[in-house]
Coordinates of C-alpha atoms and ligand atoms in Angstrom, one line a residue:
X1 CA 3.2 -15.9 10.0
X2 CA 0.6 -13.8 8.8
X3 CA -2.8 -15.7 8.7
X4 CA -4.6 -16.4 5.4
X5 CA -8.0 -16.1 7.0
X6 CA -10.5 -13.4 5.5
X7 CA -12.3 -11.8 8.2
X8 CA -15.0 -9.9 6.5
X9 CA -17.8 -10.8 4.0
X10 CA -16.9 -7.8 1.9
X11 CA -13.0 -7.1 2.0
X12 CA -11.7 -4.3 4.6
X13 CA -8.3 -3.2 3.4
X14 CA -6.0 -0.8 4.9
X15 CA -3.7 1.2 2.6
X16 CA -1.2 3.5 3.8
X17 CA 0.6 6.0 1.5
X18 CA 4.0 6.9 3.3
X19 CA 6.8 9.4 2.4
X20 CA 8.7 7.5 -0.2
X21 CA 8.9 8.1 -3.9
X22 CA 6.3 6.3 -6.0
X23 CA 3.0 8.0 -4.4
X24 CA 1.4 7.2 -8.0
X25 CA 1.6 3.6 -7.5
X26 CA -0.5 3.9 -4.2
X27 CA -3.0 5.8 -6.3
X28 CA -3.1 3.1 -8.9
X29 CA -3.9 0.4 -6.1
X30 CA -6.1 2.7 -4.5
X31 CA -8.1 2.8 -7.8
X32 CA -8.1 -1.0 -8.4
X33 CA -9.3 -1.4 -4.7
X34 CA -11.8 1.1 -5.0
X35 CA -13.2 -0.6 -8.4
X36 CA -13.4 -3.9 -6.9
X37 CA -16.8 -5.4 -5.9
X38 CA -15.0 -7.9 -3.4
X39 CA -13.8 -4.7 -1.6
X40 CA -16.5 -3.1 1.0
X41 CA -14.3 -0.7 2.7
X42 CA -10.8 1.0 2.3
X43 CA -9.0 2.9 5.2
X44 CA -6.8 5.1 3.5
X45 CA -3.9 6.5 5.8
X46 CA -1.5 9.1 4.7
X47 CA 1.4 10.6 6.4
X48 CA 2.4 13.9 6.8
X49 CA 5.5 13.3 4.4
X50 CA 3.4 11.4 1.8
X51 CA 1.5 15.0 1.6
X52 CA 4.9 16.8 1.0
X53 CA 5.8 14.1 -1.9
X54 CA 2.6 14.4 -3.2
X55 CA 3.4 18.0 -3.8
X56 CA 7.0 17.0 -5.3
X57 CA 5.7 14.1 -7.3
X58 CA 2.0 14.9 -8.2
X59 CA 2.5 18.7 -8.3
X60 CA -0.5 19.1 -5.9
X61 CA -0.7 22.0 -3.9
X62 CA -1.7 20.9 -0.1
X63 CA -5.4 20.8 0.3
X64 CA -7.9 19.2 3.0
X65 CA -7.2 16.0 3.9
X66 CA -10.9 14.9 2.9
X67 CA -10.0 16.1 -0.8
X68 CA -7.4 13.3 -0.9
X69 CA -9.9 10.3 -1.4
X70 CA -11.2 11.9 -4.7
X71 CA -8.1 13.7 -5.9
X72 CA -6.4 10.1 -5.7
X73 CA -9.0 8.3 -7.4
X74 CA -8.8 10.7 -10.1
X75 CA -12.5 10.5 -11.4
X76 CA -12.4 6.8 -10.7
X77 CA -15.5 4.9 -9.0
X78 CA -15.7 3.8 -5.2
X79 CA -15.3 7.0 -3.2
X80 CA -17.9 6.1 -0.9
X81 CA -15.9 3.0 0.4
X82 CA -12.9 5.2 1.3
X83 CA -12.6 6.2 5.0
X84 CA -9.5 8.6 5.3
X85 CA -8.9 9.3 9.1
X86 CA -6.1 11.4 10.4
X87 CA -2.7 9.9 10.9
X88 CA -2.5 11.4 14.6
X89 CA -5.9 9.5 15.5
X90 CA -4.1 7.0 17.4
X91 CA -7.6 6.2 18.9
X92 CA -9.1 4.8 15.5
X93 CA -10.6 1.4 15.2
X94 CA -7.5 0.5 13.3
X95 CA -5.3 1.0 16.2
X96 CA -7.2 -2.3 18.1
X97 CA -6.8 -5.4 17.5
X98 CA -10.2 -6.1 18.3
X99 CA -11.3 -4.3 14.9
X100 CA -11.3 -6.9 12.2
X101 CA -10.1 -6.2 8.7
X102 CA -8.4 -8.5 5.9
X103 CA -4.9 -6.8 5.7
X104 CA -2.7 -3.6 5.1
X105 CA -0.8 -2.6 2.1
X106 CA 1.9 0.0 2.7
X107 CA 2.9 1.7 -0.7
X108 CA 5.0 3.3 -1.1
X109 CA 6.6 2.2 2.2
X110 CA 9.4 4.9 3.3
X111 CA 12.5 3.8 5.2
X112 CA 11.2 6.0 8.0
X113 CA 7.9 4.0 8.5
X114 CA 9.8 0.7 7.9
X115 CA 12.2 1.7 10.6
X116 CA 9.2 2.5 13.1
X117 CA 7.5 -0.3 12.0
X118 CA 10.3 -2.9 12.4
X119 CA 10.8 -1.6 15.9
X120 CA 7.5 -1.3 17.3
X121 CA 7.2 2.5 17.4
X122 CA 3.5 2.8 17.0
X123 CA 3.6 6.7 17.2
X124 CA 1.0 7.6 14.3
X125 CA -2.1 5.4 13.0
X126 CA 0.1 3.9 10.1
X127 CA 2.5 2.5 12.5
X128 CA 0.0 1.4 14.9
X129 CA -2.0 -0.3 12.5
X130 CA 0.9 -2.0 11.0
X131 CA 2.1 -2.9 14.5
X132 CA -1.6 -4.5 15.0
X133 CA -1.4 -6.4 11.8
X134 CA 1.8 -8.2 13.2
X135 CA 0.6 -9.1 16.8
X136 CA -3.1 -10.3 15.2
X137 CA -0.8 -12.4 12.5
X138 CA -2.8 -10.4 9.6
X139 CA -1.3 -9.8 6.3
X140 CA 0.9 -6.9 6.4
X141 CA 2.5 -6.1 2.9
X142 CA 5.4 -3.4 2.8
X143 CA 6.5 -2.0 -0.4
X144 CA 9.8 -0.2 0.6
X145 CA 11.4 2.3 -1.7
X146 CA 14.7 3.3 -1.4
X147 CA 18.1 2.5 -3.4
X148 CA 20.6 2.0 -2.6
X149 CA 19.8 0.4 0.9
X150 CA 22.1 0.7 3.8
X151 CA 22.9 -1.5 6.6
X152 CA 20.0 -0.1 8.7
X153 CA 17.1 -0.5 5.9
X154 CA 18.5 -4.3 5.6
X155 CA 18.4 -5.1 9.3
X156 CA 15.0 -3.3 9.4
X157 CA 13.5 -5.3 6.4
X158 CA 14.7 -8.4 8.1
X159 CA 13.3 -7.3 11.3
X160 CA 9.6 -6.8 9.7
X161 CA 10.2 -10.1 7.6
X162 CA 10.9 -12.1 10.6
X163 CA 8.0 -10.4 12.5
X164 CA 5.4 -11.8 9.8
X165 CA 5.3 -8.5 7.3
X166 CA 5.5 -9.6 3.4
X167 CA 8.5 -7.3 2.0
X168 CA 7.1 -6.4 -1.9
X169 CA 9.9 -3.9 -2.7
X170 CA 8.9 -1.6 -5.3
X171 CA 10.4 -3.4 -8.3
X172 CA 8.5 -3.6 -11.1
X173 CA 8.9 -6.6 -13.4
X174 CA 9.6 -6.4 -17.1
X175 CA 9.0 -10.0 -18.5
X176 CA 5.2 -8.7 -19.0
X177 CA 6.5 -6.5 -21.7
X178 CA 4.5 -3.7 -20.3
X179 CA 5.8 -0.6 -21.9
X180 CA 4.3 2.6 -20.6
X181 CA 4.7 3.7 -17.1
X182 CA 1.0 3.5 -16.5
X183 CA 1.1 -0.2 -17.6
X184 CA 4.0 -1.4 -15.4
X185 CA 2.5 0.4 -12.4
X186 CA -1.1 -1.7 -12.9
X187 CA 0.8 -4.6 -13.3
X188 CA 3.0 -3.9 -10.3
X189 CA -0.4 -3.0 -8.4
X190 CA -2.2 -6.0 -9.4
X191 CA 0.7 -8.1 -8.1
X192 CA 1.0 -6.6 -4.8
X193 CA -3.0 -6.7 -4.6
X194 CA -2.7 -10.5 -5.1
X195 CA -0.7 -10.5 -2.1
X196 CA -4.1 -9.5 -0.2
X197 CA -6.0 -12.1 -2.0
X198 CA -7.3 -10.0 -4.2
X199 CA -6.0 -11.1 -7.5
X200 CA -7.1 -8.9 -10.6
X201 CA -7.9 -9.9 -14.0
X202 CA -5.5 -7.9 -15.8
X203 CA -2.7 -9.7 -14.1
X204 CA 0.0 -10.9 -16.5
X205 CA 0.5 -14.7 -15.7
X206 CA 3.9 -16.2 -16.9
X207 CA 2.6 -19.1 -18.9
X208 CA -0.9 -18.7 -19.1
X209 CA -0.6 -15.5 -21.1
X210 CA 1.5 -14.6 -24.1
X211 CA 3.8 -11.7 -23.5
X212 CA 2.0 -8.6 -24.2
X213 CA 4.5 -7.5 -27.1
X214 CA 1.8 -4.6 -28.1
X215 CA 0.9 -3.0 -24.6
Ligands
FMN1 C1 10.3 13.9 -3.0 C2 10.8 13.4 -1.6 C3 11.0 11.6 -2.0 C4 11.3 11.1 -1.1 N1 11.4 9.8 -1.4 C5 12.1 9.1 -0.4 C6 12.1 7.6 -0.8 O1 12.0 7.0 -1.9 N2 12.4 6.6 0.1 C7 12.4 6.9 1.5 O2 12.8 6.1 2.4 N3 12.0 8.2 1.8 C8 12.1 9.2 1.0 N4 11.5 10.3 1.1 C9 12.0 11.0 2.6 C10 10.9 10.8 3.6 O3 9.6 11.4 3.1 C11 11.1 11.1 4.9 O4 12.5 10.2 5.5 C12 10.2 11.4 5.8 O5 10.3 11.3 7.3 C13 9.2 9.7 5.7 O6 8.3 9.9 6.8 P1 7.0 9.0 6.8 O7 7.4 7.5 6.8 O8 6.3 9.3 8.1 O9 6.1 9.4 5.2 C14 11.6 11.6 0.2 C15 10.9 13.0 0.6 C16 10.9 13.5 -0.8 C17 10.4 15.0 -0.4

């Protein structure tokens, strides 16, 4: 199973956005990470197909990759913490287990990337960085998004979980009574970041907070 050890003084977190629906959730997680004083460095990986989904879901015209962090942050703080290497840069430090970091989150995780991770393809930096997490027993959180799931998806989810990944499906909770899409996404992002030992102050905790009826 993935180690609970923290490797760096300020956290180094890998965030991968792949070509599944729910790109905005990846952006919400990025904003929380970038604003978090515990986080020193964010490696933002974006697949080619995630760029396409951004066109469809966010209405973005394709632009330079270097513009992505600022666009995703949408004016929020922490741009200087973010490095956004090419997904084709298989020689990046993240491709080696010798480079320490504190975990990787794939949000959203497409069925294509899930399959590649489950079968160790390592054909681009997202797949290779995930493979490194599994072999080094580091936290790897996959937030798959597809519905319904076919047998191949289910088998790949099982294979990834057996190899040590945490499967954190893109399924928001509703018991916190968050009402707006923004509030629902922030609660989801807060829950998933807790998996990287970055608990968020605003996260709803059952039994400790009254349900937020007026969110
Ligand atoms: C607008 C849009 C939405 C998509 N939504 C999903 C999705 O929710 N889940 C999924 O597995 N694939 C989805 N796809 C298909 C993937 O983008 C496609 O399989 C791609 O090859 C995944 O590549 P990647 O894993 O390298 O990003 C979507 C594609 C588009 C254009």
